[in-house]
XYZ file of C-alpha atoms in Angstrom:
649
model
C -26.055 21.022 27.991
C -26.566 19.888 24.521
C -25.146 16.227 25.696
C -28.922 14.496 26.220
C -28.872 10.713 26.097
C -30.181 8.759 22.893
C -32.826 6.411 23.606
C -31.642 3.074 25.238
C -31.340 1.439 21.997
C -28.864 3.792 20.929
C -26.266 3.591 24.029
C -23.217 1.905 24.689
C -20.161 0.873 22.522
C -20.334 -1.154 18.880
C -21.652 -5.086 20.118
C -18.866 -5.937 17.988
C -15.522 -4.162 19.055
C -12.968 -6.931 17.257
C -15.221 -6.509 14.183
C -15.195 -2.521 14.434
C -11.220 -2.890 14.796
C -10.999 -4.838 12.031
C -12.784 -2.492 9.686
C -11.643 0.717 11.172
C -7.904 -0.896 9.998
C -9.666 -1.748 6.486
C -10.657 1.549 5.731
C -7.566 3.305 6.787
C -5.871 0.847 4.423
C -7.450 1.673 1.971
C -7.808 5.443 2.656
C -4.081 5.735 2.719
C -3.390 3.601 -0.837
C -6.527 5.283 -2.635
C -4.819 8.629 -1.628
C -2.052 7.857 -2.854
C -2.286 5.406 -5.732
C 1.204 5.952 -7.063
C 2.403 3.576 -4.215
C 0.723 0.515 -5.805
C 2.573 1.187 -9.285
C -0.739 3.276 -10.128
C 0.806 5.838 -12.671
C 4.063 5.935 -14.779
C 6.270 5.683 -11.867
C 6.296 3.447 -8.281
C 6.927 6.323 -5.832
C 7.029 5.430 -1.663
C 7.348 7.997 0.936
C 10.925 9.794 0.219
C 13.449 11.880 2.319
C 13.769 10.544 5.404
C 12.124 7.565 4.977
C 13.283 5.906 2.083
C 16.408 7.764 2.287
C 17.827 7.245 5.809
C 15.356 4.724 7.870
C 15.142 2.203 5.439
C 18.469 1.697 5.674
C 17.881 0.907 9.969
C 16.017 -1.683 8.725
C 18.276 -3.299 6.202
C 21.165 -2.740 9.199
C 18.592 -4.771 11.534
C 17.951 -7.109 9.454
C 21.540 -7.598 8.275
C 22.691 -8.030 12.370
C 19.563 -10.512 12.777
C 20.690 -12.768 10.114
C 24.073 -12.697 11.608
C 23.235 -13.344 14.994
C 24.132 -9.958 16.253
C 21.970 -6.854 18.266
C 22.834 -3.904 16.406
C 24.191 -1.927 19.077
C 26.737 -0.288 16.594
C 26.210 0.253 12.872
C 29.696 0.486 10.935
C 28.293 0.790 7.241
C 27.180 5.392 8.628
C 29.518 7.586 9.001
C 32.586 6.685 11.127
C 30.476 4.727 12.836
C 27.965 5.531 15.816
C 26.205 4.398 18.310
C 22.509 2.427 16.752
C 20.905 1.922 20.173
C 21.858 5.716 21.000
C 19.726 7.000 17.737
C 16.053 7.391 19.204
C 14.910 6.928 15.508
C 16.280 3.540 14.807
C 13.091 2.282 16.384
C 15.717 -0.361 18.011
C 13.137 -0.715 20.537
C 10.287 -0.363 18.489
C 8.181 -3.771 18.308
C 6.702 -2.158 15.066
C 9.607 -2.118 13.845
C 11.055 -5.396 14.514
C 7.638 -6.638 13.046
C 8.742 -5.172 9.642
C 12.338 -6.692 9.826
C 11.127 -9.760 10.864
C 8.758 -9.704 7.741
C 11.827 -9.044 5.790
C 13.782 -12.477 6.311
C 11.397 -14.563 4.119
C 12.267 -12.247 0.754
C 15.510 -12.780 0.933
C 15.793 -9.156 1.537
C 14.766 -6.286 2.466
C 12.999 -3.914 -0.394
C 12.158 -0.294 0.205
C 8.656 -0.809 0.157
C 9.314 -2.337 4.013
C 9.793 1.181 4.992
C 6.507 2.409 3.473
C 4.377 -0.884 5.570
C 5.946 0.550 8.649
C 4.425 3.770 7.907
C 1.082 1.918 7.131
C 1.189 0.371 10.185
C 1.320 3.218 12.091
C -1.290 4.535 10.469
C -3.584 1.680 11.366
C -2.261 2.315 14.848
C -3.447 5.696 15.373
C -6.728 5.300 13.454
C -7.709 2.199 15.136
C -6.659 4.444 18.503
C -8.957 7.164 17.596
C -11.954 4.840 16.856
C -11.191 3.625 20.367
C -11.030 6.993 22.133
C -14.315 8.468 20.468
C -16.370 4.985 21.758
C -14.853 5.449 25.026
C -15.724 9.132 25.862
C -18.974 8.517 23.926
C -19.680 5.425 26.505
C -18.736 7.686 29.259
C -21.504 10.372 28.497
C -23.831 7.911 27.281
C -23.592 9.216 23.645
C -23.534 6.773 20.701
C -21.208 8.502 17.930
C -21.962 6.816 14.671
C -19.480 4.994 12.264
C -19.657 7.702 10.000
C -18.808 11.005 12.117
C -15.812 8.441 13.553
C -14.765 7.609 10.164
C -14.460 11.977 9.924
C -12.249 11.823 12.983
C -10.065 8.983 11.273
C -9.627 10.764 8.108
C -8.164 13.573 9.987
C -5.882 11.649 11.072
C -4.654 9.466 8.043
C -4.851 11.907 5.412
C -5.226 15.174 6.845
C -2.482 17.681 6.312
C -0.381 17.240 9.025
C -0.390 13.415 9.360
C -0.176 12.716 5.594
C 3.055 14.722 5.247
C 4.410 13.043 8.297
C 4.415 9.536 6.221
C 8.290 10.257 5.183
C 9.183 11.044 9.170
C 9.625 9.336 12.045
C 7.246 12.051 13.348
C 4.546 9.738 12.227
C 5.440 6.781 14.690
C 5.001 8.860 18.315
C 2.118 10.822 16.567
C 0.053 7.577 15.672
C 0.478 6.559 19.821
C -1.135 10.163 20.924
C -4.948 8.721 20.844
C -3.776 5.577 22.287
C -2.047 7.414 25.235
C -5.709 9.469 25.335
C -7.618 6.193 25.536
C -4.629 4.644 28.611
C -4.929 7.979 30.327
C -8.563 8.076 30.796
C -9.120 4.246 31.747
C -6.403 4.326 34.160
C -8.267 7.593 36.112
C -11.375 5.910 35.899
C -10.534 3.252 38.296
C -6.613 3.442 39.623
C -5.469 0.433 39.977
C -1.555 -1.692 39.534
C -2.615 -3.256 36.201
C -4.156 -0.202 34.924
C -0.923 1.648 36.007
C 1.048 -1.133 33.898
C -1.201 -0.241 30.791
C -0.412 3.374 31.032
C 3.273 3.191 31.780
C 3.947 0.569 28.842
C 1.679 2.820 26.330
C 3.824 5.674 27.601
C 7.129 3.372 26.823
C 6.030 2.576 23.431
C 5.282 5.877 22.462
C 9.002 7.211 23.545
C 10.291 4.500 21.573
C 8.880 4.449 18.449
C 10.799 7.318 17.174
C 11.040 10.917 17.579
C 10.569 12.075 21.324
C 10.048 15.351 20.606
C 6.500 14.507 19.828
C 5.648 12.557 23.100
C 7.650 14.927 25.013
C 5.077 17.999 23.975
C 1.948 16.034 24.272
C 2.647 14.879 28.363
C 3.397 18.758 28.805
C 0.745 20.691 26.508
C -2.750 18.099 26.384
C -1.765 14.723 28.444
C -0.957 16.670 31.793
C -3.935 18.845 31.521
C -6.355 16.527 30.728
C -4.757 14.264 33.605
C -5.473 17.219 36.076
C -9.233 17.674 34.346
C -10.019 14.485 34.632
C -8.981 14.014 38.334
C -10.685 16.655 39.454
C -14.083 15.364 37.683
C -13.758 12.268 39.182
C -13.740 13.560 42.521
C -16.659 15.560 42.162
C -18.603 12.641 41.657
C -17.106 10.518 44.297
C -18.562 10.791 47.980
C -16.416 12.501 50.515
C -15.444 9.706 52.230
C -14.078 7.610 48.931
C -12.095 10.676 47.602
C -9.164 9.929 50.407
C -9.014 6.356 48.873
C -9.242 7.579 45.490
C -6.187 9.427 45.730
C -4.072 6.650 47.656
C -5.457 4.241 44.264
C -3.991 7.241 42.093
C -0.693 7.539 43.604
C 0.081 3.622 43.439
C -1.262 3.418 39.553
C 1.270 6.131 38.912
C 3.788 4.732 40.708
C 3.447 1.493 38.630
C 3.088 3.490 35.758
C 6.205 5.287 36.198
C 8.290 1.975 37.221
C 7.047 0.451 33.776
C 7.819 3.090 31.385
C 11.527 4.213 33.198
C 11.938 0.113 32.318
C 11.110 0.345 28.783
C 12.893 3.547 28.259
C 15.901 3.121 30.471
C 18.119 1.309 27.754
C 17.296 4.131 25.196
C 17.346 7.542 27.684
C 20.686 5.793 28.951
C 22.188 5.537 25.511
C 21.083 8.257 24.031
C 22.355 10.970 27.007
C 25.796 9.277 27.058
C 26.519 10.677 23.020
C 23.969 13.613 23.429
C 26.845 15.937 25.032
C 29.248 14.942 21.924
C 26.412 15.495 19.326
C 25.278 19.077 17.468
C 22.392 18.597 19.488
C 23.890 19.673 22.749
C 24.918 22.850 20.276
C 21.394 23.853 19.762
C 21.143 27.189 19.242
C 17.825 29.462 20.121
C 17.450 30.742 16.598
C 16.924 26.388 15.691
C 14.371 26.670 18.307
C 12.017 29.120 17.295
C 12.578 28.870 12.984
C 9.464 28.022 11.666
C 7.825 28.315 8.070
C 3.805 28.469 10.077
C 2.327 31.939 10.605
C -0.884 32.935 12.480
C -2.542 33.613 9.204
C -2.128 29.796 8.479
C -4.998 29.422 11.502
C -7.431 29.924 8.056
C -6.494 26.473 6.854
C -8.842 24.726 9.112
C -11.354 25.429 6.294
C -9.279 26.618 3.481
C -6.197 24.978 1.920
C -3.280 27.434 1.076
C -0.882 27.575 -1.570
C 2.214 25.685 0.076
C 2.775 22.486 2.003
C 2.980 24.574 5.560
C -0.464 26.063 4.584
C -1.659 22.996 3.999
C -0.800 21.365 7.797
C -4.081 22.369 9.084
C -6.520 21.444 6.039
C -8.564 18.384 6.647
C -11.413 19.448 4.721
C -14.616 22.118 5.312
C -16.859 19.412 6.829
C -13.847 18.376 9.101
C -13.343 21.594 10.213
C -17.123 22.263 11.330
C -16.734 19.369 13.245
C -14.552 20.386 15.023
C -16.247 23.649 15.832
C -19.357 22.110 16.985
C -18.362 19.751 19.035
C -17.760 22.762 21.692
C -20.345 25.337 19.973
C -23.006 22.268 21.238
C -21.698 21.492 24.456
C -20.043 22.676 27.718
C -17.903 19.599 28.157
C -14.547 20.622 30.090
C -12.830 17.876 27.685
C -13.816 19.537 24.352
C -12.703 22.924 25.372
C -9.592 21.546 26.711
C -8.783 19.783 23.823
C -9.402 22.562 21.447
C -7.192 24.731 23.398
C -4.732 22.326 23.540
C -4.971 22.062 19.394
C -4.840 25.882 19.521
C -2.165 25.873 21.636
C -0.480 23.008 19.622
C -0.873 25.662 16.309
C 0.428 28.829 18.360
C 3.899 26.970 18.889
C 4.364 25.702 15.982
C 4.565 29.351 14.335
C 7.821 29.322 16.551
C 9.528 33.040 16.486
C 6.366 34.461 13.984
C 4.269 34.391 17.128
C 5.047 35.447 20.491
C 4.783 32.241 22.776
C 6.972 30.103 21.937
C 9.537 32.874 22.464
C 8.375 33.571 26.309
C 8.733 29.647 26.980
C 11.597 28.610 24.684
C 13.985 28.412 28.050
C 11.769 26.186 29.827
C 12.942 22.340 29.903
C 10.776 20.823 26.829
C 10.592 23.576 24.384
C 14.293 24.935 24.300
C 15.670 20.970 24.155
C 14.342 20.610 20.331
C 13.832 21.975 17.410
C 11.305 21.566 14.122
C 8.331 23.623 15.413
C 6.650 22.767 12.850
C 5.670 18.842 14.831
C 3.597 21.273 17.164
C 0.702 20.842 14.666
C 0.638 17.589 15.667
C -1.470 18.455 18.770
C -4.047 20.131 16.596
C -3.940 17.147 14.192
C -4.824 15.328 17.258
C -7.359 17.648 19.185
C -9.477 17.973 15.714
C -9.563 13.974 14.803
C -10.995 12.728 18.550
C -13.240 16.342 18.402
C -14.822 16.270 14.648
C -17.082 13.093 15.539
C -18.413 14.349 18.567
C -19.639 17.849 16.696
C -20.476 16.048 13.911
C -22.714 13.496 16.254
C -24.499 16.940 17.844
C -25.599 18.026 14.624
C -27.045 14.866 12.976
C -28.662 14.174 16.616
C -30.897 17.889 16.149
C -30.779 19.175 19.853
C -30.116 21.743 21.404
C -28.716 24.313 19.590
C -27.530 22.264 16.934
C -30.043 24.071 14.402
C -28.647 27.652 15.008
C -24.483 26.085 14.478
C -24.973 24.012 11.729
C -26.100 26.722 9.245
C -24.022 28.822 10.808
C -20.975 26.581 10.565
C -21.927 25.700 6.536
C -22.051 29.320 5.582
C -18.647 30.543 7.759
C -16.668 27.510 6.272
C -17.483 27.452 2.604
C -17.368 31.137 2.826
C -13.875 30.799 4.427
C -12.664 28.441 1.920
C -14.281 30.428 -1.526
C -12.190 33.574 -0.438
C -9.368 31.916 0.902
C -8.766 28.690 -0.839
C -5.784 28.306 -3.470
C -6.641 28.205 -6.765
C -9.143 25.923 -5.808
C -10.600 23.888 -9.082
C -14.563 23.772 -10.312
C -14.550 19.938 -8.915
C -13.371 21.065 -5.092
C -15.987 24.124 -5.134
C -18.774 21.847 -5.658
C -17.584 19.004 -3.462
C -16.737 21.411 -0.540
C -20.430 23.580 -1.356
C -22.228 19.873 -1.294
C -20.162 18.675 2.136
C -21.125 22.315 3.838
C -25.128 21.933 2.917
C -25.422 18.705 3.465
C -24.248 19.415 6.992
C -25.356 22.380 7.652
C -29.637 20.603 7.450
C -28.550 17.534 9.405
C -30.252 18.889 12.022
C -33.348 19.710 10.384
C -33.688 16.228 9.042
C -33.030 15.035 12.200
C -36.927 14.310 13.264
C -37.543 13.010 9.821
C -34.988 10.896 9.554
C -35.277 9.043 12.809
C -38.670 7.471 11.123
C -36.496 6.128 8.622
C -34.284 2.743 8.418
C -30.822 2.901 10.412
C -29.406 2.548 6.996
C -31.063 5.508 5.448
C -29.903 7.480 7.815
C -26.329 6.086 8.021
C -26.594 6.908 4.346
C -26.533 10.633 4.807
C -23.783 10.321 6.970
C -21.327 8.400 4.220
C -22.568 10.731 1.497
C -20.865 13.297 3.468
C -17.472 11.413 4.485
C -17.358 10.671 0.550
C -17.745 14.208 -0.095
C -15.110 15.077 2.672
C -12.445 12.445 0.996
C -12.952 14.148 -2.766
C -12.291 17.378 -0.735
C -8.968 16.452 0.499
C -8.161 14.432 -2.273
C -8.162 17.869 -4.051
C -7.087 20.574 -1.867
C -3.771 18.409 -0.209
C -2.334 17.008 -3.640
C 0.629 19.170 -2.735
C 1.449 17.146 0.128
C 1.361 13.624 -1.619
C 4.409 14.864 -3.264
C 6.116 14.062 -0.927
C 6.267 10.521 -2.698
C 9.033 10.272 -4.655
C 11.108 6.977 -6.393
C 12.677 4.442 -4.493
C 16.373 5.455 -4.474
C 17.822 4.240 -7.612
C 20.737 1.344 -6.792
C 22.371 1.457 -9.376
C 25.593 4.234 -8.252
C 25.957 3.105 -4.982
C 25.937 -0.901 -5.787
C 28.835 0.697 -8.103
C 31.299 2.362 -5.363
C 31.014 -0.208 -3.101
C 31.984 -3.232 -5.410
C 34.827 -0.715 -6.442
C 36.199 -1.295 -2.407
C 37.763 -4.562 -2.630
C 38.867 -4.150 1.146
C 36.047 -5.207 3.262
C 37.525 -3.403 6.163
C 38.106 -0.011 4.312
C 35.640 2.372 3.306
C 34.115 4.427 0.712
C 33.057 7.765 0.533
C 29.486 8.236 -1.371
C 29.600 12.703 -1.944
C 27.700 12.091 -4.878
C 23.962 11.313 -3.215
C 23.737 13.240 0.157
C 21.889 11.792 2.984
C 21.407 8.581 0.669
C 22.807 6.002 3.174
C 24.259 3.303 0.674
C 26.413 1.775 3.310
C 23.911 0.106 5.726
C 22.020 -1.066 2.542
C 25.203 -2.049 0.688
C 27.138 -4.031 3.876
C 30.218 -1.336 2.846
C 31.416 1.352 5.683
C 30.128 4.788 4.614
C 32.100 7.578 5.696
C 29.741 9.883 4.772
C 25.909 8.526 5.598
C 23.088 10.632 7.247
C 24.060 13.546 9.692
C 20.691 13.695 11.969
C 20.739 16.022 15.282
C 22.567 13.586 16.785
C 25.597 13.265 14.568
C 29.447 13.707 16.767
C 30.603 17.069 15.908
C 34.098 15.783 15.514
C 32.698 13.339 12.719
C 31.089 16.292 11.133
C 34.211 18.295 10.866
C 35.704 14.993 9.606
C 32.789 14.662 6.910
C 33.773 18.541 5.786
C 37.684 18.054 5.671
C 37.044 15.092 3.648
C 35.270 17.079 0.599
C 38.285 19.207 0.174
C 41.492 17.191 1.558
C 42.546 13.686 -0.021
C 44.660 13.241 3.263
C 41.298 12.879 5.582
C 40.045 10.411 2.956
C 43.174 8.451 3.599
C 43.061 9.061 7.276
C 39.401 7.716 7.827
C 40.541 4.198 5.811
C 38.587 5.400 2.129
C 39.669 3.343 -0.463
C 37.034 4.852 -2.949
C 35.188 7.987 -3.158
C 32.402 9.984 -5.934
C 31.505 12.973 -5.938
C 28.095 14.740 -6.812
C 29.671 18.317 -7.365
C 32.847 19.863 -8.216
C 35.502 19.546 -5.641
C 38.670 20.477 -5.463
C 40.269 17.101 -3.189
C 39.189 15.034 -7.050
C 42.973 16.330 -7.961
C 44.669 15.067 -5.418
C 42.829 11.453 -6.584
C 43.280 8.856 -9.331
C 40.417 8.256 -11.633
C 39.738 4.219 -11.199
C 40.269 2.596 -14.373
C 37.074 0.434 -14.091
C 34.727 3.335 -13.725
C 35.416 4.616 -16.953
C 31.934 4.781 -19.094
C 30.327 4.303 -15.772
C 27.516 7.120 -14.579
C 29.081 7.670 -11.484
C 33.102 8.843 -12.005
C 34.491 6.849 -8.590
C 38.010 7.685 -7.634
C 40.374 5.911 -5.970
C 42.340 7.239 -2.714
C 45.848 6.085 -2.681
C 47.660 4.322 0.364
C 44.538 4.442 2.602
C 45.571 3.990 6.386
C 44.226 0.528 7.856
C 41.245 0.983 9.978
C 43.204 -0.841 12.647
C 46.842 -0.320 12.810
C 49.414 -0.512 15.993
C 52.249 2.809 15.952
C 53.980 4.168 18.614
C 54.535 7.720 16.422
C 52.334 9.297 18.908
C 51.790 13.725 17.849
C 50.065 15.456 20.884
C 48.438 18.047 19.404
C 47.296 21.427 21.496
C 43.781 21.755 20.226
C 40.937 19.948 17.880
C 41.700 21.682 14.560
C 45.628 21.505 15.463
C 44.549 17.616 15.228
C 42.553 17.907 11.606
C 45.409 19.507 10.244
C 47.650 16.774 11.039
C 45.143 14.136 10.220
C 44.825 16.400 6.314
C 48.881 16.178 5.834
C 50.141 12.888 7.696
C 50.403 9.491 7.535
C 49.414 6.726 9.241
C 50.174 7.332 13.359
C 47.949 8.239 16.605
C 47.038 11.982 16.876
C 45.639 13.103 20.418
C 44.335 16.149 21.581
C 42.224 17.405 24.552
C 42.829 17.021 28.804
C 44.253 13.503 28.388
C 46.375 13.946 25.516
C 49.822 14.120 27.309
C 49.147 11.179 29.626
C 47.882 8.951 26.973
C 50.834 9.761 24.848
C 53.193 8.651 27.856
C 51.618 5.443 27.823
C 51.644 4.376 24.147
C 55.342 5.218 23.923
C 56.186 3.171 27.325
C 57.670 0.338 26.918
C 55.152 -1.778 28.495
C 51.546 -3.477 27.874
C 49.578 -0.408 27.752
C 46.002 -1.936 26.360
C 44.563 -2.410 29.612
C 44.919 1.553 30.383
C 43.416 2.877 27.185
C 39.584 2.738 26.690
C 39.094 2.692 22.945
């Protein structure tokens, strides 16, 4: 093996680990705002991380804040849709601490800006590049290796501004994602030495993860990298106990993940609970296999380990040349079960996430785990993570010069920049240089490797940030299609219009005229129409439809005012408000909306869900039931006594 120990001087982890923290968050900071300047006001215009960030979570937070102030949980939201379920939406982050961190640093401003939504994102990022710093030092201490600052800073830039994690800074992908090194770094401590506190570490990681956002993610790591690496690293840690300690080993190993499992069912149980009570009600439960297996990823986007392509799903992969031979020494120069694994996990990771353009995901997409969700494209993720915690290590091999560290690197420097000169888009004169420099300077680390280790630790740390400087210009340049994902905060301006048009505090509006915007949360006025996620009630959805071309669901659902963002035909069948006139947004008014509350004993039983919408499109105000219970409930409104206790609203 190429894994020798360092001299003495060189083992063991940084003397200073709250100092290392503290500048492995520092330089993310500043990675992430220097990479995308535009977020300071750098530029003509103040852009933030849009779609779903700026357009549908930021609103969660103004909602949490909002229900804070008032003394409330937000167990419900009223200002989305008809209403739903908050604590049932995985993506609130209602159980987030992150995200009650950012609320919470909301109440002093008096409110809460859309910048808020951006910190969270920061945060994470911190998170998961303070968790890879803290992986790499503890498989490095494990196999007596001493990775320096440098190669780890490779491994962090990966993940912070590498393709896949850089566009995930407008999705609640981001939030699980940024927890995958951290559940590395639980994972491996607890198997070290099983024990009830290390199981309470593990299971609470575990928790957090599940409930910072989007389970999909967590889901596929504990099946594709976290179950195999459990399994590898069991096994190696028998092998090097004696054959009388193994017995006890494995009695320690059962009780840690016993605890573990007790912990993170406890931190979970609230959300899992909530969430599979709507789940049957929700499109979700609808998925359909051709959701499952769309994807934009094809195998031929394996090439942009080294070479950036011409779209934003060419450009998940890219985290620059040097990052990419990194990643291919670190098991070129060793035998270590853990590299390999990783990698295939990574490759595995990349092989899903082409979906139905490659064949595996179709042989396991009826397996529980793959056929429950959809986006393929989060697969990447895995690779995102397999390349950040395996670039240092490779990178470490080749500036230490042993082994067979002086055949790879050359090798490595000529396959990449070759790789990225006939593959790269349209790459400009500045990335061909930067990337050619990177790849040489590389490829002789292990050549200088003798001479340099005369030298002063800070000549030869020297090299090594030369090359991480080179690496940053590289993906500065070859992902500037993914920063634009940064758009303009969401201007105010139309929705702040329609809802002081409702003077009804307990009737709604309707905002057509900005899809997935999400004014009502932010504006304290119900919604009807709001963000439709996986999750969204089918009945609402047909209800969202109707309303676009019947004035009689508008009236149904309690709108008092409505815009539109397109030509549709229900704008007949409503009056023009006089105060809009002039205005940029034409609001109309709906006459006679029905009360949101109202007692009638005109009960219609109708035979079947549209039989319902149709009635709900053409009548007035009175109860409409459908469905197994519609008869008896029907009896019991019209009888002439105190029915309230019977019906469950």
């Amino acid at each position: 093996m190429s894994d020798a120990a360092p001299p003495a001087a060189e083992q063991g982890p940084s003397p200073r680990p709250r100092r290392a923290y503290a500048l492995v968050a520092l330089f993310t900071v500043v990675l992430a705002l220097a990479f995308h300047p535009e977020s300071l006001g750098w530029g003509e215009t103040w852009k933030l991380p849009g779609w779903d960030a700026t357009r549908v979570f930021w609103a969660d937070l103004v909602f949490m804040r909002r229900s804070l102030l008032e003394g409330a949980f937000p167990l419900w939201n009223p200002y989305d849709r008809a209403g739903y379920a908050f604590a049932a939406e995985p993506q609130s982050g209602l159980f987030d601490p992150i995200t009650w961190l950012v609320v919470v640093v909301s109440l002093p401003l008096g409110s809460c800006p859309s910048w808020l939504i951006a910190l969270k994102a920061l945060l994470y990022y911190v998170l998961g590049a303070t968790g890879v710093h803290a992986f790499v030092e503890q498989q490095a201490r494990l196999r007596k290796l001493r990775v320096p600052p440098w190669a780890t800073a490779v491994g962090i830039m990966i993940y912070v501004v590498g393709g896949r994690m850089d566009k995930l800074k407008d999705q609640s992908g981001l939030w699980p994602s940024a927890w995958a090194p951290w559940l590395l770094v639980a994972l491996a401590w607890a198997l070290q030495r099983p024990s009830w506190r290390r199981g309470v570490g593990l299971g609470l990681v575990g928790g957090l993860a599940l409930l910072s956002g989007y389970p999909p993610i967590p889901v596929r790591l504990a099946i594709l990298m976290l179950g195999p690496l459990a399994l590898l690293w069991i096994v190696e840690r028998m092998r090097l106990l004696a054959a009388g300690e193994r017995r006890g080993y494995l009695l320690d190993l059962g009780r840690m993940f016993a605890v573990s499992l007790l912990v993170f069912a406890g931190l979970v149980a609230a959300q899992v609970l909530a969430t599979a009570q709507v789940l049957p009600m929700t499109m979700r439960a609808e998925l359909e296999i051709g959701q499952v297996l769309a994807s934009q990823i094809e195998p031929r986007h394996a090439l942009g380990l080294f070479a950036p392509g011409a779209s934003k799903v060419s450009m998940l992969l890219y985290s620059g040349v040097v990052a990419g031979m990194g990643v291919l020494a670190a098991v070129a120069t060793s035998r270590d079960a853990t590299r390999w694994l990783l990698l295939a996990s990574g490759v595995l990771g990349f092989l899903l996430a082409c979906g139905g353009n490659a064949p595996l995901l179709p042989l396991l997409a009826d397996l529980p785990g793959f056929r429950s969700f959809r986006i393929t494209g989060h697969f990447v993720v895995l690779s995102a993570v397999a390349c950040a915690v395996l670039a240092p290590f490779g990178l470490e091999a080749l500036a230490r010069g042993q082994g067979s560290s002086k055949v790879v690197a050359p090798v490595l420097a000529a396959l990449g920049a070759a790789v990225f000169f006939r593959f790269a888009h349209e790459p400009t004169a500045a990335a061909r240089v930067v990337v050619l420099l990177g790849a040489a300077l590389v490829g002789v680390m292990p050549f200088l490797a003798r001479a340099l280790a005369a030298r002063p630790p800070w000549q030869r740390a020297a090299l090594g940030w030369t090359v991480v400087g080179l690496l940053a210009v590289d993906v500065f340049l070859g992902n500037r299609g993914v920063a634009e994902i940064l758009q303009p905060p969401p201007d105010e301006t139309r929705p702040a219009m329609l809802a002081a048009a409702v003077r009804d505090p307990d009737m709604r509006m309707a905002d057509f005229s900005w899809a997935d915007n999400r004014p009502g949360p932010r504006t304290g006025v119900r919604d009807l129409v709001g963000a439709r996620p996986a999750l969204t009630d089918r009945h609402y959805m047909e209800v969202y439809e109707d309303g676009q071309r019947h004035a009689g669901v508008l009236r149904a659902m309690g709108v008092e005012r409505a815009a539109f963002g397109r030509r549709a035909p229900v704008r007949r069948r409503l009056r023009r408000n006089p105060e809009a006139e002039g205005m940029a947004t034409e609001i109309y008014e709906v006459p006679d909306p029905w009360p949101r509350v109202f007692f009638t004993t005109e009960v219609d039983v109708r035979a079947s869900d549209e039989a319902a919408r149709e009635a709900l499109r053409e009548g007035g105000p009175r109860a409409i039931v459908f469905g197994a219970d519609a008869q008896s409930l029907a009896a019991l409104t019209r009888s002439s006594e105190p029915a309230f206790e019977a019906l469950a609203l």
